[in-house]
Short mmCIF file of C-alpha atoms and ligand atoms in Angstrom, two decimals:
data_model
loop_
_atom_site.label_atom_id
_atom_site.label_comp_id
_atom_site.label_asym_id
_atom_site.label_seq_id
_atom_site.Cartn_x
_atom_site.Cartn_y
_atom_site.Cartn_z
CA MET A 24 14.02 2.24 18.26
CA ARG A 25 11.13 4.39 17.90
CA ARG A 26 8.40 4.22 20.35
CA VAL A 27 5.54 4.95 18.20
CA ALA A 28 1.59 6.76 19.97
CA LEU A 29 -0.34 4.74 17.64
CA LEU A 30 -4.36 7.05 17.31
CA GLY A 31 -6.32 4.69 15.59
CA SER A 32 -5.19 1.74 16.17
CA THR A 33 -8.58 0.15 16.13
CA GLY A 34 -9.15 1.72 12.43
CA SER A 35 -7.88 -0.17 9.09
CA ILE A 36 -4.69 2.37 9.41
CA GLY A 37 -4.29 1.50 13.17
CA THR A 38 -4.19 -2.45 12.24
CA SER A 39 -2.61 -1.77 9.51
CA ALA A 40 0.26 -0.08 11.53
CA LEU A 41 0.41 -2.61 14.21
CA ASP A 42 1.85 -5.49 11.68
CA VAL A 43 4.13 -2.92 11.12
CA VAL A 44 5.14 -2.71 14.34
CA ARG A 45 5.47 -6.54 14.63
CA ALA A 46 7.49 -6.96 11.65
CA HIS A 47 10.89 -4.90 13.30
CA PRO A 48 10.19 -5.97 17.19
CA GLY A 49 14.31 -4.79 17.76
CA ARG A 50 13.65 -1.05 16.17
CA LEU A 51 9.95 0.07 17.07
CA GLN A 52 8.11 -0.67 20.03
CA VAL A 53 4.75 -0.05 20.61
CA VAL A 54 3.71 2.32 24.55
CA ALA A 55 -0.23 4.08 23.81
CA LEU A 56 -2.65 2.66 22.04
CA ALA A 57 -5.97 4.86 21.31
CA ALA A 58 -9.12 4.40 20.22
CA GLY A 59 -12.63 4.79 19.74
CA ARG A 60 -15.19 2.18 20.43
CA ASN A 61 -14.30 -0.94 19.30
CA ARG A 62 -13.25 -1.50 23.71
CA GLU A 63 -12.64 -5.52 22.32
CA LEU A 64 -10.54 -4.73 19.48
CA LEU A 65 -8.38 -2.31 22.21
CA LYS A 66 -8.03 -5.01 25.44
CA ALA A 67 -6.88 -7.94 22.98
CA GLN A 68 -4.68 -4.78 21.11
CA CYS A 69 -3.04 -3.92 24.87
CA GLU A 70 -2.46 -7.71 25.61
CA ALA A 71 -0.63 -7.55 22.71
CA PHE A 72 1.65 -4.82 23.12
CA ARG A 73 1.11 -4.27 26.66
CA PRO A 74 1.00 -0.67 26.06
CA ALA A 75 1.71 1.88 28.37
CA CYS A 76 -1.29 4.76 28.22
CA VAL A 77 -4.32 3.72 26.93
CA SER A 78 -7.75 6.20 25.45
CA VAL A 79 -10.71 5.22 24.85
CA GLY A 80 -13.75 6.95 23.80
CA SER A 81 -15.96 7.30 26.74
CA LYS A 82 -15.63 6.81 30.82
CA GLU A 83 -17.92 3.93 30.39
CA ASP A 84 -15.66 1.90 28.14
CA ALA A 85 -12.41 3.46 30.65
CA ASP A 86 -13.97 1.80 33.10
CA TRP A 87 -14.54 -1.45 31.56
CA LEU A 88 -11.06 -1.86 30.36
CA ARG A 89 -9.35 -1.89 33.15
CA ALA A 90 -11.76 -4.15 34.43
CA ALA A 91 -11.11 -6.43 32.06
CA LEU A 92 -7.14 -6.03 31.26
CA SER A 93 -4.61 -8.14 32.89
CA HIS A 94 -1.76 -5.61 33.62
CA ARG A 95 -2.10 -2.01 34.58
CA PRO A 96 -1.35 0.23 31.60
CA GLU A 97 -2.66 4.03 33.17
CA ILE A 98 -6.16 4.66 30.79
CA HIS A 99 -7.57 7.46 30.15
CA TRP A 100 -10.73 8.21 27.44
CA GLY A 101 -12.12 11.22 24.86
CA ALA A 102 -10.39 13.78 23.45
CA GLU A 103 -8.27 14.47 26.77
CA GLY A 104 -7.05 10.57 27.07
CA LEU A 105 -6.27 10.70 22.81
CA LEU A 106 -3.77 14.00 23.93
CA ALA A 107 -1.90 11.41 26.74
CA CYS A 108 -0.91 9.71 24.43
CA ALA A 109 0.04 11.67 21.70
CA LEU A 110 2.10 13.26 24.23
CA HIS A 111 2.96 10.16 26.34
CA PRO A 112 6.94 11.23 27.53
CA ASP A 113 8.27 7.69 26.51
CA ALA A 114 6.50 8.69 23.33
CA ASP A 115 8.93 9.45 20.92
CA THR A 116 6.87 8.90 17.45
CA VAL A 117 3.09 9.25 17.14
CA VAL A 118 1.34 8.03 14.81
CA ALA A 119 -2.46 9.89 13.38
CA ALA A 120 -4.68 7.71 12.63
CA ILE A 121 -7.82 8.70 14.48
CA VAL A 122 -10.27 10.17 11.53
CA GLY A 123 -11.30 13.22 10.73
CA SER A 124 -11.19 16.55 12.33
CA ALA A 125 -10.84 14.72 15.83
CA GLY A 126 -8.06 13.99 14.53
CA LEU A 127 -6.97 17.79 14.75
CA ALA A 128 -5.73 18.22 18.10
CA SER A 129 -4.12 15.87 19.00
CA THR A 130 -2.07 15.29 15.87
CA GLU A 131 -0.97 19.92 16.48
CA ALA A 132 0.27 18.74 20.36
CA ALA A 133 2.33 16.30 19.73
CA LEU A 134 4.63 18.39 16.63
CA ARG A 135 4.62 20.85 18.99
CA ALA A 136 6.19 18.60 21.57
CA GLY A 137 8.85 18.17 19.41
CA ARG A 138 6.87 13.92 18.13
CA ARG A 139 7.65 12.66 14.40
CA VAL A 140 4.31 12.70 13.09
CA CYS A 141 2.56 9.88 10.84
CA VAL A 142 0.06 11.56 9.93
CA ALA A 143 -2.75 9.20 7.87
CA ASN A 144 -5.36 11.41 9.05
CA LYS A 145 -5.21 14.20 6.18
CA GLU A 146 -7.72 15.99 7.75
CA SER A 147 -5.93 17.82 10.17
CA LEU A 148 -3.60 18.57 7.50
CA VAL A 149 -5.96 19.94 5.04
CA VAL A 150 -8.38 22.15 7.69
CA GLY A 151 -5.00 23.20 9.25
CA GLY A 152 -2.46 22.83 7.53
CA ALA A 153 -0.32 25.49 8.56
CA LEU A 154 -0.66 25.32 11.92
CA MET A 155 0.96 22.13 12.09
CA HIS A 156 3.75 23.14 10.44
CA ALA A 157 4.11 25.91 12.65
CA ALA A 158 4.04 23.54 15.05
CA ALA A 159 6.30 21.80 14.01
CA LEU A 160 8.92 24.55 14.05
CA ALA A 161 8.54 26.33 17.73
CA GLY A 162 8.14 21.68 18.54
CA GLY A 163 10.91 20.61 16.38
CA GLY A 164 8.17 18.19 15.86
CA GLU A 165 8.87 16.80 11.70
CA LEU A 166 5.78 15.88 10.09
CA LEU A 167 5.65 12.07 7.47
CA PRO A 168 3.05 11.93 5.27
CA VAL A 169 1.64 8.08 5.75
CA ASP A 170 -1.32 8.35 2.60
CA SER A 171 0.23 5.96 -0.56
CA GLU A 172 0.73 9.39 -2.53
CA HIS A 173 2.57 11.62 -0.14
CA ALA A 174 4.55 9.19 1.40
CA ALA A 175 5.09 8.46 -2.51
CA LEU A 176 6.06 12.62 -3.47
CA HIS A 177 8.08 12.49 0.17
CA GLN A 178 10.00 9.48 -1.12
CA LEU A 179 10.72 10.75 -5.32
CA LEU A 180 11.30 14.60 -3.71
CA ASP A 181 13.91 13.59 -0.56
CA GLY A 182 16.69 15.52 -0.49
CA ARG A 183 16.34 16.86 -4.48
CA ASP A 184 16.08 20.68 -5.16
CA ARG A 185 13.84 21.91 -6.25
CA ALA A 186 13.78 24.27 -8.72
CA SER A 187 14.01 22.02 -11.43
CA LEU A 188 10.81 20.42 -9.93
CA ARG A 189 7.81 22.19 -12.17
CA GLU A 190 4.58 20.17 -11.19
CA VAL A 191 3.43 16.66 -9.13
CA ARG A 192 1.08 14.70 -9.84
CA ILE A 193 -1.30 12.25 -7.63
CA THR A 194 -2.82 9.01 -8.85
CA ALA A 195 -6.58 8.13 -8.80
CA SER A 196 -7.61 4.86 -8.84
CA GLY A 197 -11.02 7.01 -9.82
CA GLY A 198 -13.63 4.45 -7.27
CA PRO A 199 -16.19 2.07 -7.17
CA PHE A 200 -17.89 4.64 -10.67
CA ARG A 201 -15.43 5.63 -13.16
CA GLU A 202 -16.52 3.98 -15.83
CA TRP A 203 -20.46 4.73 -14.52
CA PRO A 204 -22.17 7.29 -16.90
CA LEU A 205 -24.12 10.28 -14.54
CA ALA A 206 -27.09 8.75 -14.06
CA ARG A 207 -25.77 5.96 -13.06
CA ILE A 208 -23.32 8.23 -10.90
CA GLN A 209 -26.55 9.87 -9.12
CA ALA A 210 -28.37 6.92 -8.34
CA ALA A 211 -26.00 5.58 -5.97
CA THR A 212 -25.90 3.33 -2.96
CA VAL A 213 -24.44 2.87 0.04
CA GLU A 214 -23.13 -0.09 -0.11
CA GLU A 215 -22.07 0.66 -3.90
CA ALA A 216 -20.40 3.24 -2.91
CA LEU A 217 -18.67 0.89 -0.72
CA ASN A 218 -17.71 -1.13 -3.16
CA HIS A 219 -13.85 0.09 -3.48
CA PRO A 220 -11.72 -1.77 -6.50
CA THR A 221 -7.74 -1.39 -5.21
CA TRP A 222 -8.06 -0.86 -1.49
CA LYS A 223 -9.27 -1.96 1.45
CA MET A 224 -10.46 1.27 3.49
CA GLY A 225 -12.79 2.49 6.88
CA PRO A 226 -15.88 3.88 5.67
CA LYS A 227 -15.37 7.81 5.44
CA ILE A 228 -12.59 7.49 2.99
CA THR A 229 -13.91 4.39 1.08
CA ILE A 230 -17.03 7.24 0.24
CA ASP A 231 -14.91 10.08 -0.26
CA SER A 232 -13.10 7.68 -2.71
CA ALA A 233 -16.34 7.27 -4.30
CA THR A 234 -16.89 10.90 -5.14
CA LEU A 235 -13.71 11.83 -4.64
CA MET A 236 -12.73 13.69 -2.81
CA ASN A 237 -10.43 12.39 -0.79
CA LYS A 238 -7.94 13.24 -4.46
CA GLY A 239 -9.66 16.84 -3.39
CA LEU A 240 -8.67 16.97 0.17
CA GLU A 241 -5.05 14.61 -1.01
CA VAL A 242 -4.37 17.69 -3.97
CA ILE A 243 -5.35 19.64 -0.65
CA GLU A 244 -2.31 17.80 1.40
CA ALA A 245 -0.08 18.01 -0.93
CA SER A 246 0.19 21.41 -1.83
CA VAL A 247 0.64 22.06 2.27
CA LEU A 248 3.56 19.18 3.51
CA PHE A 249 5.06 20.27 0.13
CA GLY A 250 4.60 23.94 -0.21
CA LEU A 251 2.45 23.97 -4.61
CA THR A 252 0.13 26.14 -5.55
CA ALA A 253 -2.53 24.64 -7.32
CA ASP A 254 -1.60 24.90 -10.56
CA GLN A 255 1.29 22.62 -8.73
CA VAL A 256 -0.32 19.51 -8.09
CA GLY A 257 -2.02 17.60 -10.61
CA VAL A 258 -4.46 14.53 -10.62
CA THR A 259 -4.23 11.21 -12.72
CA VAL A 260 -6.21 8.30 -13.16
CA HIS A 261 -4.82 5.01 -12.76
CA PRO A 262 -7.00 2.42 -11.88
CA GLN A 263 -4.23 -0.04 -11.21
CA SER A 264 -2.74 1.65 -8.23
CA GLN A 265 0.68 0.76 -9.49
CA VAL A 266 2.09 4.54 -9.43
CA HIS A 267 1.39 6.13 -5.84
CA ALA A 268 3.03 9.57 -7.04
CA MET A 269 4.75 11.43 -10.28
CA VAL A 270 7.13 14.03 -10.13
CA GLY A 271 7.10 15.83 -13.10
CA PHE A 272 10.55 18.35 -13.95
CA ALA A 273 11.12 21.57 -15.59
CA ASP A 274 12.64 19.63 -18.71
CA GLY A 275 9.36 17.61 -19.27
CA SER A 276 10.49 14.20 -18.32
CA TYR A 277 8.96 12.44 -14.64
CA GLN A 278 9.58 10.24 -12.63
CA LEU A 279 7.19 7.67 -10.75
CA GLN A 280 7.09 5.96 -7.33
CA VAL A 281 5.87 2.55 -8.03
CA CYS A 282 4.86 -0.59 -5.01
CA ALA A 283 1.62 -2.92 -4.17
CA ASN A 284 -1.11 -1.44 -2.87
CA ASP A 285 -0.99 -1.53 0.67
CA MET A 286 -1.78 0.56 3.30
CA ARG A 287 1.38 -1.24 5.33
CA LEU A 288 4.24 0.35 2.60
CA PRO A 289 3.52 4.25 3.91
CA ILE A 290 2.97 3.36 6.54
CA GLN A 291 5.97 1.85 8.16
CA TYR A 292 8.30 3.80 5.20
CA CYS A 293 7.34 7.15 8.29
CA LEU A 294 8.49 4.46 10.85
CA LEU A 295 11.13 3.66 9.69
CA TYR A 296 12.32 7.28 8.12
CA PRO A 297 15.22 8.09 6.56
CA GLU A 298 15.95 3.81 7.16
CA GLN A 299 14.56 1.40 5.31
CA GLY A 300 14.51 -2.65 5.67
CA PRO A 301 12.10 -5.57 4.79
CA GLY A 302 7.99 -5.90 6.22
CA PRO A 303 5.84 -7.64 6.29
CA VAL A 304 4.66 -6.73 2.46
CA ALA A 305 7.12 -8.42 -0.79
CA PRO A 306 8.80 -7.36 -3.42
CA TYR A 307 6.71 -5.41 -6.09
CA ALA A 308 6.54 -8.73 -8.75
CA TRP A 309 7.92 -7.09 -11.98
CA GLU A 310 7.45 -11.00 -13.63
CA GLU A 311 4.21 -10.71 -13.39
CA ALA A 312 2.65 -9.02 -16.55
CA ARG A 313 -0.19 -6.12 -16.24
CA THR A 314 -1.54 -3.59 -17.73
CA TRP A 315 -0.93 0.16 -16.04
CA THR A 316 -3.63 3.09 -17.67
CA PHE A 317 -3.65 6.53 -17.07
CA GLU A 318 -6.50 8.71 -17.91
CA ALA A 319 -7.55 11.81 -16.74
CA PRO A 320 -10.08 12.89 -14.61
CA ASP A 321 -13.28 14.25 -15.38
CA LEU A 322 -15.09 17.25 -12.87
CA ASP A 323 -18.78 16.58 -14.17
CA ARG A 324 -19.05 13.07 -12.83
CA PHE A 325 -17.28 13.87 -10.05
CA PRO A 326 -18.04 17.57 -8.41
CA CYS A 327 -16.47 17.26 -5.46
CA LEU A 328 -12.46 17.56 -7.15
CA ALA A 329 -13.20 20.33 -8.84
CA LEU A 330 -14.95 21.70 -4.91
CA ALA A 331 -10.78 20.52 -3.41
CA PHE A 332 -9.63 22.77 -6.24
CA ASP A 333 -11.36 25.55 -5.83
CA ALA A 334 -11.65 25.64 -1.68
CA LEU A 335 -7.79 25.92 -2.45
CA ARG A 336 -6.80 28.21 -5.23
CA ALA A 337 -9.82 30.72 -2.18
CA GLY A 338 -7.26 30.27 0.74
CA GLY A 339 -7.67 29.99 4.59
CA THR A 340 -10.12 28.95 6.44
CA ALA A 341 -11.87 27.21 2.87
CA PRO A 342 -10.46 23.82 3.30
CA ALA A 343 -11.69 23.86 6.73
CA LEU A 344 -15.40 24.69 5.44
CA LEU A 345 -15.47 22.07 2.95
CA ASN A 346 -14.00 19.22 4.55
CA ALA A 347 -16.00 20.42 7.51
CA SER A 348 -19.37 20.22 5.05
CA ASN A 349 -17.88 16.28 4.08
CA GLU A 350 -18.10 14.82 7.81
CA VAL A 351 -20.91 15.91 7.25
CA ALA A 352 -22.04 15.41 3.42
CA VAL A 353 -20.76 11.81 4.30
CA ALA A 354 -21.87 10.71 7.33
CA ALA A 355 -25.96 11.68 5.61
CA PHE A 356 -25.66 9.72 3.36
CA LEU A 357 -23.91 6.80 5.26
CA GLU A 358 -27.38 6.57 7.40
CA LYS A 359 -29.45 6.73 4.09
CA ARG A 360 -31.04 10.26 4.62
CA ILE A 361 -28.87 11.46 1.42
CA GLY A 362 -28.96 10.28 -1.95
CA PHE A 363 -24.72 10.26 -3.48
CA TRP A 364 -26.04 13.19 -5.48
CA ASP A 365 -26.58 15.56 -2.96
CA ILE A 366 -22.61 14.52 -1.66
CA GLN A 367 -21.47 17.82 -3.91
CA ALA A 368 -24.89 19.90 -4.25
CA CYS A 369 -23.91 19.69 0.65
CA ASN A 370 -20.53 20.93 -0.41
CA ARG A 371 -21.17 22.94 -3.16
CA GLU A 372 -23.72 25.05 -1.20
CA THR A 373 -22.13 25.56 1.49
CA LEU A 374 -18.39 26.77 0.34
CA ALA A 375 -20.78 28.78 -1.55
CA ALA A 376 -22.96 30.04 1.81
CA LEU A 377 -20.17 30.65 4.21
CA SER A 378 -17.02 33.25 3.81
CA PRO A 379 -13.52 31.61 4.03
CA GLY A 380 -11.80 34.06 6.96
CA PRO A 381 -7.58 33.47 7.43
CA ALA A 382 -6.52 29.89 9.19
CA GLY A 383 -4.19 31.52 11.68
CA SER A 384 -5.09 29.91 14.55
CA LEU A 385 -6.90 27.00 15.79
CA ALA A 386 -9.59 28.51 17.44
CA GLU A 387 -9.98 29.77 13.72
CA VAL A 388 -9.68 26.86 11.77
CA LEU A 389 -12.94 25.07 14.67
CA ASP A 390 -14.85 27.97 14.41
CA ALA A 391 -15.07 27.45 9.92
CA ASP A 392 -15.05 23.42 11.15
CA ARG A 393 -18.29 24.28 13.89
CA ALA A 394 -20.16 27.03 11.26
CA ALA A 395 -19.59 24.32 7.75
CA ARG A 396 -21.09 22.07 10.22
CA ARG A 397 -24.91 23.06 11.28
CA HIS A 398 -23.99 24.83 7.89
CA ALA A 399 -24.47 21.05 6.10
CA GLU A 400 -26.14 19.98 9.29
CA GLY A 401 -28.43 22.26 8.58
CA TRP A 402 -28.95 21.56 4.18
CA VAL A 403 -29.44 17.88 5.10
CA ARG A 404 -32.13 18.03 7.23
CA THR A 405 -33.92 19.41 4.40
CA ARG A 406 -33.73 17.49 1.90
CA ALA A 407 -33.48 14.80 4.36
N1 LIG B 24 -7.74 4.32 5.78
C1 LIG B 24 -6.68 3.71 4.32
O1 LIG B 24 -5.99 3.01 3.63
C2 LIG B 24 -6.19 4.48 4.73
C3 LIG B 24 -5.76 5.12 3.34
C4 LIG B 24 -4.48 7.26 3.95
C5 LIG B 24 -5.41 7.86 4.86
N2 LIG B 24 -5.84 7.26 5.21
C6 LIG B 24 -6.65 8.36 6.68
O2 LIG B 24 -6.11 7.63 8.08
C7 LIG B 24 -6.83 8.42 8.68
C8 LIG B 24 -8.18 6.28 9.22
O3 LIG B 24 -8.27 6.39 8.27
P1 LIG B 24 -8.83 4.66 8.53
O4 LIG B 24 -9.33 4.05 7.34
O5 LIG B 24 -7.85 3.76 9.65
O6 LIG B 24 -9.96 4.65 9.55
P2 LIG B 24 -11.38 3.50 9.98
O7 LIG B 24 -11.00 2.26 9.87
O8 LIG B 24 -12.80 4.14 10.10
O9 LIG B 24 -10.39 4.35 11.47
C9 LIG B 24 -10.79 5.14 12.34
C10 LIG B 24 -9.50 5.45 13.67
O10 LIG B 24 -9.63 6.33 14.71
C11 LIG B 24 -10.54 6.50 16.11
N3 LIG B 24 -11.84 7.31 15.96
C12 LIG B 24 -12.91 7.78 15.66
N4 LIG B 24 -13.28 8.48 15.81
C13 LIG B 24 -12.13 9.17 17.36
C14 LIG B 24 -12.41 9.49 18.66
N5 LIG B 24 -13.11 10.29 18.49
N6 LIG B 24 -11.54 9.41 19.40
C15 LIG B 24 -10.96 8.17 19.48
N7 LIG B 24 -10.26 7.48 18.19
C16 LIG B 24 -11.64 7.48 16.88
C17 LIG B 24 -11.54 4.27 15.89
O11 LIG B 24 -11.54 3.97 16.68
P3 LIG B 24 -13.54 2.77 16.77
O12 LIG B 24 -13.24 2.03 15.74
O13 LIG B 24 -12.59 2.62 18.07
O14 LIG B 24 -14.34 3.65 16.74
C18 LIG B 24 -10.98 4.25 14.39
O15 LIG B 24 -9.35 3.18 15.82
C19 LIG B 24 -8.35 9.02 7.98
O16 LIG B 24 -7.73 10.27 8.38
C20 LIG B 24 -8.18 8.08 6.38
O17 LIG B 24 -8.58 9.49 5.86
C21 LIG B 24 -6.66 6.20 5.73
#
């Protein structure tokens, strides 16, 4: 039985993870749930799963939950609450599904405490990848990627001799603007950018999918997870989102991982690994006629992807600078304070203005994160 602490339980990944738990009552049990502001949904989840430990964003909501619940779990709040859930002694597995760099400290702490951490929070790998590896090494923790492309790569590379590996490729749906001309992309509205063709996700990652910054963050994530250089990670646009990743070998051949585009599959892969089993998603329907297409990404129309490769090559805190700037720019776009094309401009400007330093400690990456946020917020103010 795996005992699961779920951080970000009220989000898109969090609710999918609870579906997976429901499908495996004999193998998975929820012992802790943490969320931000959606106290009504958290309350309903607590009533359904009866966790021993719960955390919510604010003290006020923690008090509300204490009064509203019909059972008496430990109730925490804020950043300390996330840590209390991640480190709860009954939990051996943590699903890190908080959005943004707010998820960094709890992911690191769980790895250092020897937990299996199923990481959806790609920002913690982009910002502090080396630190996450060091924490896992020091504490005996195990890091498994929930992102569908990286779970696919994990599956493809598992037990394989790396000497024959030439490159890996992750696929991108191309987002809602894949076929749009540059001028139309530049003027895209929030509503248009939130209209993702193949995945239903939280707002931040949906905007990142429209700019292809999500794929850029995933390139950095793949490099961190599998110890690959920027030249060994490629991106192929595949609008149907059925092939999630490919591994290329020295002889020029490839293996591909295929499954439905449903996040419950990679979540289940991580939670049950190395075992597998039937879950809430039907097997791939090969009897249906389908067309799969593949194309190269257009870096002129989607410059955020190129910026991510630049940051990966620059190394040190460059990915942290890019990630923080992007979080600020995407939030400002969602608030309609800046335009869609300003997101890439803000990120480009922040990377140009701030020099990356070493990323050897949590303090160093969090300093870089703060500096980039300050810079990007200043840039946004000049545009808004
Ligand atoms: N969605 C996907 O298909 C997908 C795929 C691959 C990777 N990911 C990654 O998974 C992560 C989560 O994405 P998502 O789409 O599930 O996001 P989401 O739907 O916006 O959910 C985010 C979750 O984090 C919680 N949260 C946010 N800030 C918090 C804080 N400071 N303290 C405590 N809880 C906080 C939210 O709580 P409240 O809602 O209660 O405020 C919510 O439960 C992201 O890093 C994303 O890049 C997502």
